[in-house]
Coordinates of C-alpha atoms in Angstrom, one line a residue:
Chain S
X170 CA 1.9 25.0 -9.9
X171 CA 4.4 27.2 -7.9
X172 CA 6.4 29.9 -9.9
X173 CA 9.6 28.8 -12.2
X174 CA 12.3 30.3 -9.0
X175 CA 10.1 28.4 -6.0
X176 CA 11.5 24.7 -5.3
X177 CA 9.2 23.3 -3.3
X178 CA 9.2 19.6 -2.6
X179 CA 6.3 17.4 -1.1
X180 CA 7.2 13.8 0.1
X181 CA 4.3 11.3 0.6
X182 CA 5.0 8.5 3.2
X183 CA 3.1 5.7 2.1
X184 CA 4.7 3.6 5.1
X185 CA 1.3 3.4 7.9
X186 CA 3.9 3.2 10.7
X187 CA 2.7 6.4 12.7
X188 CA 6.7 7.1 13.2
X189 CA 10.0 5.7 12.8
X190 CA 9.2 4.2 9.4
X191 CA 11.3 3.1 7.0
X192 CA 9.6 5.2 4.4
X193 CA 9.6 7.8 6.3
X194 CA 13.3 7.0 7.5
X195 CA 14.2 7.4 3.5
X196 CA 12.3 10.4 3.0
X197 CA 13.7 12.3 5.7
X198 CA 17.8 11.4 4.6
X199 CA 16.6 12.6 0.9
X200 CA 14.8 16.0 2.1
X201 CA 17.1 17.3 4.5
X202 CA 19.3 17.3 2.0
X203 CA 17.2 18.8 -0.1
X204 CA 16.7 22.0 2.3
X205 CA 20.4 22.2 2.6
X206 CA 20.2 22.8 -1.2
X207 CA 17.5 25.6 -0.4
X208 CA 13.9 23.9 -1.2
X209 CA 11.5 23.9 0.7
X210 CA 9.9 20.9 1.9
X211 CA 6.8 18.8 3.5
X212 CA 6.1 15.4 4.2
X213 CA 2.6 14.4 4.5
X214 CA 1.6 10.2 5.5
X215 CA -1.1 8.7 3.1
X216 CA -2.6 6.2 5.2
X217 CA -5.2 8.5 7.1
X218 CA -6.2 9.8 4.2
X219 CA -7.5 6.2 3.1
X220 CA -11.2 6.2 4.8
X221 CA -11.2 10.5 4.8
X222 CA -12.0 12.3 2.0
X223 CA -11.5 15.6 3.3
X224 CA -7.9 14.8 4.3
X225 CA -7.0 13.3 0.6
X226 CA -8.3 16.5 -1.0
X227 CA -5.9 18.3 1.7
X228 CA -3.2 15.5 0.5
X229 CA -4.4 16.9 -3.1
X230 CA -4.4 20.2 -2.6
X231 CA -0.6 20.0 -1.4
X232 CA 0.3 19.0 -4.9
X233 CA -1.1 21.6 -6.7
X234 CA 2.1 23.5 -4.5
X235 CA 4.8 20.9 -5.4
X236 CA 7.3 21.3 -7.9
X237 CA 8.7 17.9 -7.2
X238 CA 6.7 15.2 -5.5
X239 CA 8.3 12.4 -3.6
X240 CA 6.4 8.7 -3.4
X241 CA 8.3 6.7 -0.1
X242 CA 6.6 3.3 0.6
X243 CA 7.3 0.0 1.2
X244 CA 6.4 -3.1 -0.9
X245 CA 2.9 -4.6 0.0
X246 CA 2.0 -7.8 -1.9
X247 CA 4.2 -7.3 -4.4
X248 CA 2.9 -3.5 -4.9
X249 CA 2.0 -0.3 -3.6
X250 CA 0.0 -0.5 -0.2
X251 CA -3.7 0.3 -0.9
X252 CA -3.7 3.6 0.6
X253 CA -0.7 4.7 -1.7
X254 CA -2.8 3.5 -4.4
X255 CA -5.5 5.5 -3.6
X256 CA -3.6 8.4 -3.6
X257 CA -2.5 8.1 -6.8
X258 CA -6.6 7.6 -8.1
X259 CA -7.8 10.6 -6.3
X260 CA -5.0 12.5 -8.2
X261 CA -5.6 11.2 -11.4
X262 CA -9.4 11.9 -10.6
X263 CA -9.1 15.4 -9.3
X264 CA -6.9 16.3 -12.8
X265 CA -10.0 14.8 -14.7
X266 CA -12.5 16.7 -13.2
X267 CA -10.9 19.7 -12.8
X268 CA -10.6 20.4 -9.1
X269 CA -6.6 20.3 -9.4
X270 CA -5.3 22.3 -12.0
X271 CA -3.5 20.6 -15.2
X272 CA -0.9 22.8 -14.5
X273 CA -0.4 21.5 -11.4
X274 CA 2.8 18.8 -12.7
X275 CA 5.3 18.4 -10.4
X276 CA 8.2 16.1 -11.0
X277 CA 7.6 12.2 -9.7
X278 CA 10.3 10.0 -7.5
X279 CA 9.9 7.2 -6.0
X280 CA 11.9 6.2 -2.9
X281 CA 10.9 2.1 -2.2
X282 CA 11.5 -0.9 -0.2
X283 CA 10.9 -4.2 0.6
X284 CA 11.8 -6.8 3.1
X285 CA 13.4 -9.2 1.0
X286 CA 17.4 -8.8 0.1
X287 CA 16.2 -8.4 -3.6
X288 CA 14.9 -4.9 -4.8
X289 CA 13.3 -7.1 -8.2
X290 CA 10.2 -7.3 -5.4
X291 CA 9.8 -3.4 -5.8
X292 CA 10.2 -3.7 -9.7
X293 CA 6.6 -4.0 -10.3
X294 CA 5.8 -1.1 -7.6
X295 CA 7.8 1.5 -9.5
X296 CA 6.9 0.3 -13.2
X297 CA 3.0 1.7 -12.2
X298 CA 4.2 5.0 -10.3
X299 CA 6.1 5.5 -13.8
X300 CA 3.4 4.4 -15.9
X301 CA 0.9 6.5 -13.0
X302 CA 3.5 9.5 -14.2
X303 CA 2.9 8.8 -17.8
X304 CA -0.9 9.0 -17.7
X305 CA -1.2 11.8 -16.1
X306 CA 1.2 13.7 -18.2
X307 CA 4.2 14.4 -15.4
X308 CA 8.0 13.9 -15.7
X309 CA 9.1 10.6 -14.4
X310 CA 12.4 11.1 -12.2
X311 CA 13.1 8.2 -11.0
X312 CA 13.5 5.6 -8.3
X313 CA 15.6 4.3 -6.0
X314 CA 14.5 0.9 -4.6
X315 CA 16.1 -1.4 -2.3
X316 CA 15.9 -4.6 0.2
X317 CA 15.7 -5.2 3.7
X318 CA 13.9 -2.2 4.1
X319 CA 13.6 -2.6 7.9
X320 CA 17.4 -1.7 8.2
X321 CA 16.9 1.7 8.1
X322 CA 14.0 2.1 9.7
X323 CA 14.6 5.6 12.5
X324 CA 18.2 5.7 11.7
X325 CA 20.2 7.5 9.4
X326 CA 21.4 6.6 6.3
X327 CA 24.8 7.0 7.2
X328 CA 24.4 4.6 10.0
X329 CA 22.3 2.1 8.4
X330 CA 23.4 -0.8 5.8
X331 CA 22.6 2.4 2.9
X332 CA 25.9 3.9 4.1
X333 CA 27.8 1.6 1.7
X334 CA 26.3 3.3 -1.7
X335 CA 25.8 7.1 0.4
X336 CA 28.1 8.8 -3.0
X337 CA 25.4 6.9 -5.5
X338 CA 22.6 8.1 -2.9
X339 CA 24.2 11.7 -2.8
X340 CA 24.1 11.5 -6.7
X341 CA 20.7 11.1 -6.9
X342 CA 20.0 13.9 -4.4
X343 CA 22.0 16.0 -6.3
X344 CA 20.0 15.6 -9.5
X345 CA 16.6 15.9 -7.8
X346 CA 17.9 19.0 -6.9
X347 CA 18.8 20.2 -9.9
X348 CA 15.9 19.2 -11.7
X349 CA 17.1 15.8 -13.5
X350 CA 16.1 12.4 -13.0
X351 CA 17.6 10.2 -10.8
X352 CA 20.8 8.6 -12.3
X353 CA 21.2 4.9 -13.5
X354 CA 24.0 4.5 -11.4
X355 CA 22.4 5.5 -8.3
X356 CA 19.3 3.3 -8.8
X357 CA 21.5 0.6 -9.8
X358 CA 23.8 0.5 -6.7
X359 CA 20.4 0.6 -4.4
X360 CA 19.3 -2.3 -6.3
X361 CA 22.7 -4.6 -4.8
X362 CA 21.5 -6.9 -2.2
X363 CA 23.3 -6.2 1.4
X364 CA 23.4 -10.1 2.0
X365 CA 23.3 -12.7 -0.4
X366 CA 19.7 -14.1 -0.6
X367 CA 20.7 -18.0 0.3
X368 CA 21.7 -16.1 3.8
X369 CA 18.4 -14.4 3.8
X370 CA 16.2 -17.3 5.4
X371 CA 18.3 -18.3 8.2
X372 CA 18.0 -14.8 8.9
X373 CA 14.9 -14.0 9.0
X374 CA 13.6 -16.8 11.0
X375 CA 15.6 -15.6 13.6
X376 CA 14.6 -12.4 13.8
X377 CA 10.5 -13.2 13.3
X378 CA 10.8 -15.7 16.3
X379 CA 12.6 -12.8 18.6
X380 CA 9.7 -10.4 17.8
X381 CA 6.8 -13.6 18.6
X382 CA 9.2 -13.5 22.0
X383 CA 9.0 -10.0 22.8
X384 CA 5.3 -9.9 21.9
X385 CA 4.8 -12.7 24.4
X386 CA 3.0 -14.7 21.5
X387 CA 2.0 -18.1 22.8
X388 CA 0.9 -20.0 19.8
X389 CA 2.9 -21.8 17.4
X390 CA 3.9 -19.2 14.3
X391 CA 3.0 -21.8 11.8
X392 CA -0.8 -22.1 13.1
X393 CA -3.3 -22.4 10.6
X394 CA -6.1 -20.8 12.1
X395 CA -8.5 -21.4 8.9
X396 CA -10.2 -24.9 7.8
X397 CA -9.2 -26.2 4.3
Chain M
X137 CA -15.2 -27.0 -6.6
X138 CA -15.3 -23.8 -4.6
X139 CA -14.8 -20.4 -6.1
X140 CA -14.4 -16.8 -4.6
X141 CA -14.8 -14.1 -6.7
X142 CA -13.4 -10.9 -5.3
X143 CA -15.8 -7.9 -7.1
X144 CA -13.7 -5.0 -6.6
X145 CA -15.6 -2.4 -8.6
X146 CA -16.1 1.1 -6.5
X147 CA -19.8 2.2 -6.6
X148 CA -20.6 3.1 -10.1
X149 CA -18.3 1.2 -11.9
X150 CA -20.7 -0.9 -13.9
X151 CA -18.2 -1.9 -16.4
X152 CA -16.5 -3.8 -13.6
X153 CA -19.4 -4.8 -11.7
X154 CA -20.4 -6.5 -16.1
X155 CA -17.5 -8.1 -15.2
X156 CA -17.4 -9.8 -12.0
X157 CA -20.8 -11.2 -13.4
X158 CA -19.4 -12.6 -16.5
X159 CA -16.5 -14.2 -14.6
X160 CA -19.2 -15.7 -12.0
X161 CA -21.9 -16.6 -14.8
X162 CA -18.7 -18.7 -16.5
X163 CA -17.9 -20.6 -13.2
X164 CA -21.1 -21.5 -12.5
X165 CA -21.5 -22.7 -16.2
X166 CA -18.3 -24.8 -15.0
X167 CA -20.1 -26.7 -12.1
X168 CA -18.5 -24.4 -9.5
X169 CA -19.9 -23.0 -6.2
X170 CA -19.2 -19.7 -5.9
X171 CA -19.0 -16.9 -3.6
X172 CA -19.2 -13.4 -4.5
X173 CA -17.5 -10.7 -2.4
X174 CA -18.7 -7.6 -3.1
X175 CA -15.9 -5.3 -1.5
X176 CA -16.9 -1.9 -1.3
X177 CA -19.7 -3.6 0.7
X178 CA -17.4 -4.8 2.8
X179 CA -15.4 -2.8 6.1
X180 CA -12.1 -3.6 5.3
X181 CA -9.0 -1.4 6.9
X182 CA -5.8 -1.2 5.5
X183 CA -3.2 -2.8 6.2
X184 CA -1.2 -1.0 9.7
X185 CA 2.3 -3.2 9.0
X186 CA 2.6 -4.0 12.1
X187 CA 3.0 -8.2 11.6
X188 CA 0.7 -8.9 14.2
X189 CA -0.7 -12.0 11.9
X190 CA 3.0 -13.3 11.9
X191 CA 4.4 -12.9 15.5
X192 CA 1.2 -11.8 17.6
X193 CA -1.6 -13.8 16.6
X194 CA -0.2 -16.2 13.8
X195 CA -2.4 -16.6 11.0
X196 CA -5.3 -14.3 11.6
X197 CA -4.9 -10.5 11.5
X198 CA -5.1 -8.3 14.4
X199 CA -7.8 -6.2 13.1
X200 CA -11.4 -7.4 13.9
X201 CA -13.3 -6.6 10.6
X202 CA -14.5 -8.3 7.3
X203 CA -10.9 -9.0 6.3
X204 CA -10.8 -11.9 8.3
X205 CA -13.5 -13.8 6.7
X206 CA -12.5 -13.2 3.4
X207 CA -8.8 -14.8 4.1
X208 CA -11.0 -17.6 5.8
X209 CA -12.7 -18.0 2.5
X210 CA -9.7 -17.5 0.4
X211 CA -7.7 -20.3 1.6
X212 CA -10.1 -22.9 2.1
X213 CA -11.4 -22.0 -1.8
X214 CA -10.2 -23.9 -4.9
X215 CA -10.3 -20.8 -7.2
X216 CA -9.9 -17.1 -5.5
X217 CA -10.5 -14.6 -8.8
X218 CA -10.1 -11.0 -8.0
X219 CA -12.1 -8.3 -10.8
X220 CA -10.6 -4.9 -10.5
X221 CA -10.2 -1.7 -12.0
X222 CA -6.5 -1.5 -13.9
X223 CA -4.9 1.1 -12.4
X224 CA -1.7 1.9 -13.9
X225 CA -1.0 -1.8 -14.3
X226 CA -2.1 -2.7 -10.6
X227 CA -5.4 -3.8 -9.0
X228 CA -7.2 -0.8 -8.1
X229 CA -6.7 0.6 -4.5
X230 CA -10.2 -1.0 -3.3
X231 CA -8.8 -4.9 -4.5
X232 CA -5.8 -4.1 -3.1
X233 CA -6.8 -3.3 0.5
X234 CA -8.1 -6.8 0.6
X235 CA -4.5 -8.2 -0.6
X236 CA -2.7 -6.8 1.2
X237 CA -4.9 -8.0 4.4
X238 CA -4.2 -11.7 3.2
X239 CA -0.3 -12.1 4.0
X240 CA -1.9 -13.7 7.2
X241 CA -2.2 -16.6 4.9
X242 CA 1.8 -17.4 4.3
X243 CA 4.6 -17.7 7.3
X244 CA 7.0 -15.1 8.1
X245 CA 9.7 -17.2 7.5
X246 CA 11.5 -17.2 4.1
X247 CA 12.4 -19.8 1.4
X248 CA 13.9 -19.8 -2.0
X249 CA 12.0 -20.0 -5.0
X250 CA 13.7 -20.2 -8.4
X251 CA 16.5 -18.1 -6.7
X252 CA 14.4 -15.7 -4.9
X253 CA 13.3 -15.0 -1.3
X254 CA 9.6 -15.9 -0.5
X255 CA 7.4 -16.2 2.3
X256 CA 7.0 -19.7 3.3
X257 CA 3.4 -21.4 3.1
X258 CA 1.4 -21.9 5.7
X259 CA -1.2 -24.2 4.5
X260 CA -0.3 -27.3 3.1
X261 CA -2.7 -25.6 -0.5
X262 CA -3.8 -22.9 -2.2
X263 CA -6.0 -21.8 -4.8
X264 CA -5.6 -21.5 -8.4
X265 CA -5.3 -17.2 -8.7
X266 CA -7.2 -15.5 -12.0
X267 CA -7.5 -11.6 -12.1
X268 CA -9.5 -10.0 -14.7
X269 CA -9.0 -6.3 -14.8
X270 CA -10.8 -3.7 -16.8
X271 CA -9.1 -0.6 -18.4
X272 CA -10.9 2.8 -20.2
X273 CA -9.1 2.1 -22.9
X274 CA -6.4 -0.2 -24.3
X275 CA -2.5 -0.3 -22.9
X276 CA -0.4 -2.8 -24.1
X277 CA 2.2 -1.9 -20.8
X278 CA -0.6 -1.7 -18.3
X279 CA -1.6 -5.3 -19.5
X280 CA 1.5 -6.5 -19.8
X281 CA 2.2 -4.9 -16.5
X282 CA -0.9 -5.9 -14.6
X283 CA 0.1 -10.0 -15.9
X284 CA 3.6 -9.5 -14.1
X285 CA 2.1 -8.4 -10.9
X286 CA -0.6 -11.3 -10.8
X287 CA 2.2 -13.9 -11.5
X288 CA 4.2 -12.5 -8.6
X289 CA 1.5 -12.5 -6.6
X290 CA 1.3 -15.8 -7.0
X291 CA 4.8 -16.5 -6.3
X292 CA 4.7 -14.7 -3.1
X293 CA 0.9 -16.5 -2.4
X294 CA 1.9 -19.8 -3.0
X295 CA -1.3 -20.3 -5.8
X296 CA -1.4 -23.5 -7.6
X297 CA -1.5 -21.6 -10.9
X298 CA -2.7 -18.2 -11.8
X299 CA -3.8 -16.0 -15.1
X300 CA -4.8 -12.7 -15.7
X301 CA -6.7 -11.1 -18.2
X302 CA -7.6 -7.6 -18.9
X303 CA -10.5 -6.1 -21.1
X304 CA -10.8 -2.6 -22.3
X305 CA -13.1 -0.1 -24.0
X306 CA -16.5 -2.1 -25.2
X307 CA -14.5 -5.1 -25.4
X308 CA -17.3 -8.8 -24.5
X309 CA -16.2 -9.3 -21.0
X310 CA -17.9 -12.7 -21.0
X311 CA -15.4 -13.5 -23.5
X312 CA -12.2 -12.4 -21.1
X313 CA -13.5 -14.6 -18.6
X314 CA -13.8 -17.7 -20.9
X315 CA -10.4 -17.0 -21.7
X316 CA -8.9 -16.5 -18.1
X317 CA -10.9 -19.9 -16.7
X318 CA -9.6 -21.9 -20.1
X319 CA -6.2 -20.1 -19.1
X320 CA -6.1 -22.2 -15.7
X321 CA -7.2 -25.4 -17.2
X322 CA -11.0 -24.8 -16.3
X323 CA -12.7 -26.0 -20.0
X324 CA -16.8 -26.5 -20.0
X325 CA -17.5 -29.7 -20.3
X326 CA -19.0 -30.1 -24.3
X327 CA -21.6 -33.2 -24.1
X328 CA -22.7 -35.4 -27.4

């Protein structure tokens, strides 16, 4: 682990969005203000890592650096995306056998979305990066999680539906920064839907059918391409 | 009845491997044809996010590999049981790159269940959804954790009904999977 002064955080996109991400998206807003504050920071995406050894023991390596580490992925199947998931294995695996040091124990957060209103969807996501945390032996600080993930993807906080709980989202910053745990509050405030959820359906079919538009998709969306 | 039995163990993992063969051996004792997936067998690429299975080519992911056959398989099963590492209170990250290929099998478009947004179905049925999951050693939270996730899962999945199971240390895994069929109303026949 880096010395007591160094303040050095590492934020894992688990988003595989290339760019413009809304994991990424997240992570940015939270570690430029975190070099404002003086640390030091790196972002690293997860999902080529997934079929390449060599690149997750670079992804492990990284940690053995961090003083605070910084999980930002969306919700996949009511979970953690598979390569996320196998991040959080080869860590647990490389403190077993030794080839990352057990003082190596950087601070956790989690930073998640999902594309429904409610942020319950991510409430089974962060429950295993906490309990990932407890096995392992790290401090748990927190999560923020909210809905309609895709409204920030490439913008800024400020400018996205987020803006309405930035002080809460500051907060949290704030305490990352200064070595505490994210507060209640903060994850709380995330967790209020933007729109209400009965809204949510009307919604969203209009937006799925604009995308089938732009992607010049000729077949029906409701296909079932698979005999029963 | 048809059964697929996702075996999610990585190479090595016997205990999980004892596993998927208990949960197989007790479906068959049940009458039911079954189909064993042996994923890390398997090329399947995770997930890229990018919807193509909802707005590009609806209901079949855009990437050309095994994926495909298993959510062919899947939906046109009666019973789709997944044995996996517990890791942390989720399916292990090998189990999970094959979920999290199967959203092809549900619509874009959203509905309210119980209060909630879902994904809409796309088939007019789905399979019953058991998980068995094998743990080092026993945690009460990852059990109870890895129980929440499988019946959101089948929420989100639109299964008929769903249980989940977990077994740990030296525990009888035949037993767990006795359990976890009995659990979804699957009982052996007893004759005079």
């Amino acid at each position: 682990m880096s010395d007591a002064a160094s303040r050095r955080a590492l934020f894992f996109i688990g988003s595989p969005k290339p760019k413009g991400s809304a994991s990424a998206s997240f992570a940015e807003a939270v570690g430029s203000r975190l070099e404002a504050e003086g640390w030091e920071t790196r972002a690293e995406r997860i999902a080529p890592a997934f079929s390449d050894d060599n690149r997750m023991l670079d992804l492990i390596a990284a940690i053995g650096r961090a003083d605070l580490v910084v999980l930002s992925f969306p919700i996949y199947v009511d979970s953690l995306p598979a390569p996320v998931l196998r991040l959080l294995e080869a860590w647990r695996d490389a403190l077993a056998d030794g080839s990352l040091h057990p003082d190596a124990a950087p601070r956790l957060a989690v930073l998640s979305q999902c594309g429904f209103p409610e942020a319950k969807h991510c409430g089974v996501a962060v429950e295993v990066c906490r309990l990932f945390a407890e096995e392992i032996g790290i401090e748990w600080a927190g999560a923020l999680a909210f809905g309609m993930g895709g409204s920030i993807e490439g913008r800024a906080i400020e400018q996205s539906p987020l803006g309405r709980v930035l002080p809460e989202f500051e907060a949290a910053v704030a305490a990352l920064a200064e070595g505490r745990s994210i507060p209640a509050e903060s994850t709380a405030a995330f967790a209020r839907p933007v729109v209400p959820a009965w809204g949510y359906p009307m919604l969203g079919g209009l937006m799925w059918k604009r995308q089938a538009r732009k992607r010049r998709c000729a077949e029906p969306l409701t296909l079932r391409r698979y005999a029963q | 009845m048809k059964a697929v039995v996702l075996d999610a163990a990585s190479r090595g993992d016997t205990r999980t491997q004892e596993a998927a063969d208990a949960l197989v051996a007790a479906l068959e004792l049940r009458g039911a044809e079954v189909e064993r997936v042996v994923v890390r067998d398997l090329d399947i690429r995770p997930c890229t996010g990018c919807f193509g299975c909802w707005t590009r080519t609806p209901g079949q992911c855009v990437i050309a590999d095994d994926a495909r056959a298993v959510a062919a398989q899947v939906v046109a099963s009666d019973l789709y049981a997944v044995v996996s590492p517990v890791a942390f209170g989720s399916f292990g990250s090998l189990a999970k790159s094959v979920q999290d290929r199967l959203i092809c099998l549900v619509l874009p478009h959203f509905t309210m269940i119980d209060g909630e947004v879902h994904h809409r179905r796309r088939y007019e049925r789905y399979p019953a959804m058991v998980a068995l999951g094998t743990m080092p050693a026993p945690s009460a939270e990852q059990s109870a954790l890895f129980a929440r996730l499988v019946e959101r899962q089948s929420v989100n999945m639109h299964n008929s009904t769903y249980a989940a199971q977990t077994v740990s240390g030296s525990e009888p895994t035949a037993l767990a999977a006795e359990r976890l069929l009995d659990a979804v109303g699957l009982r052996t026949e007893v004759t005079a």
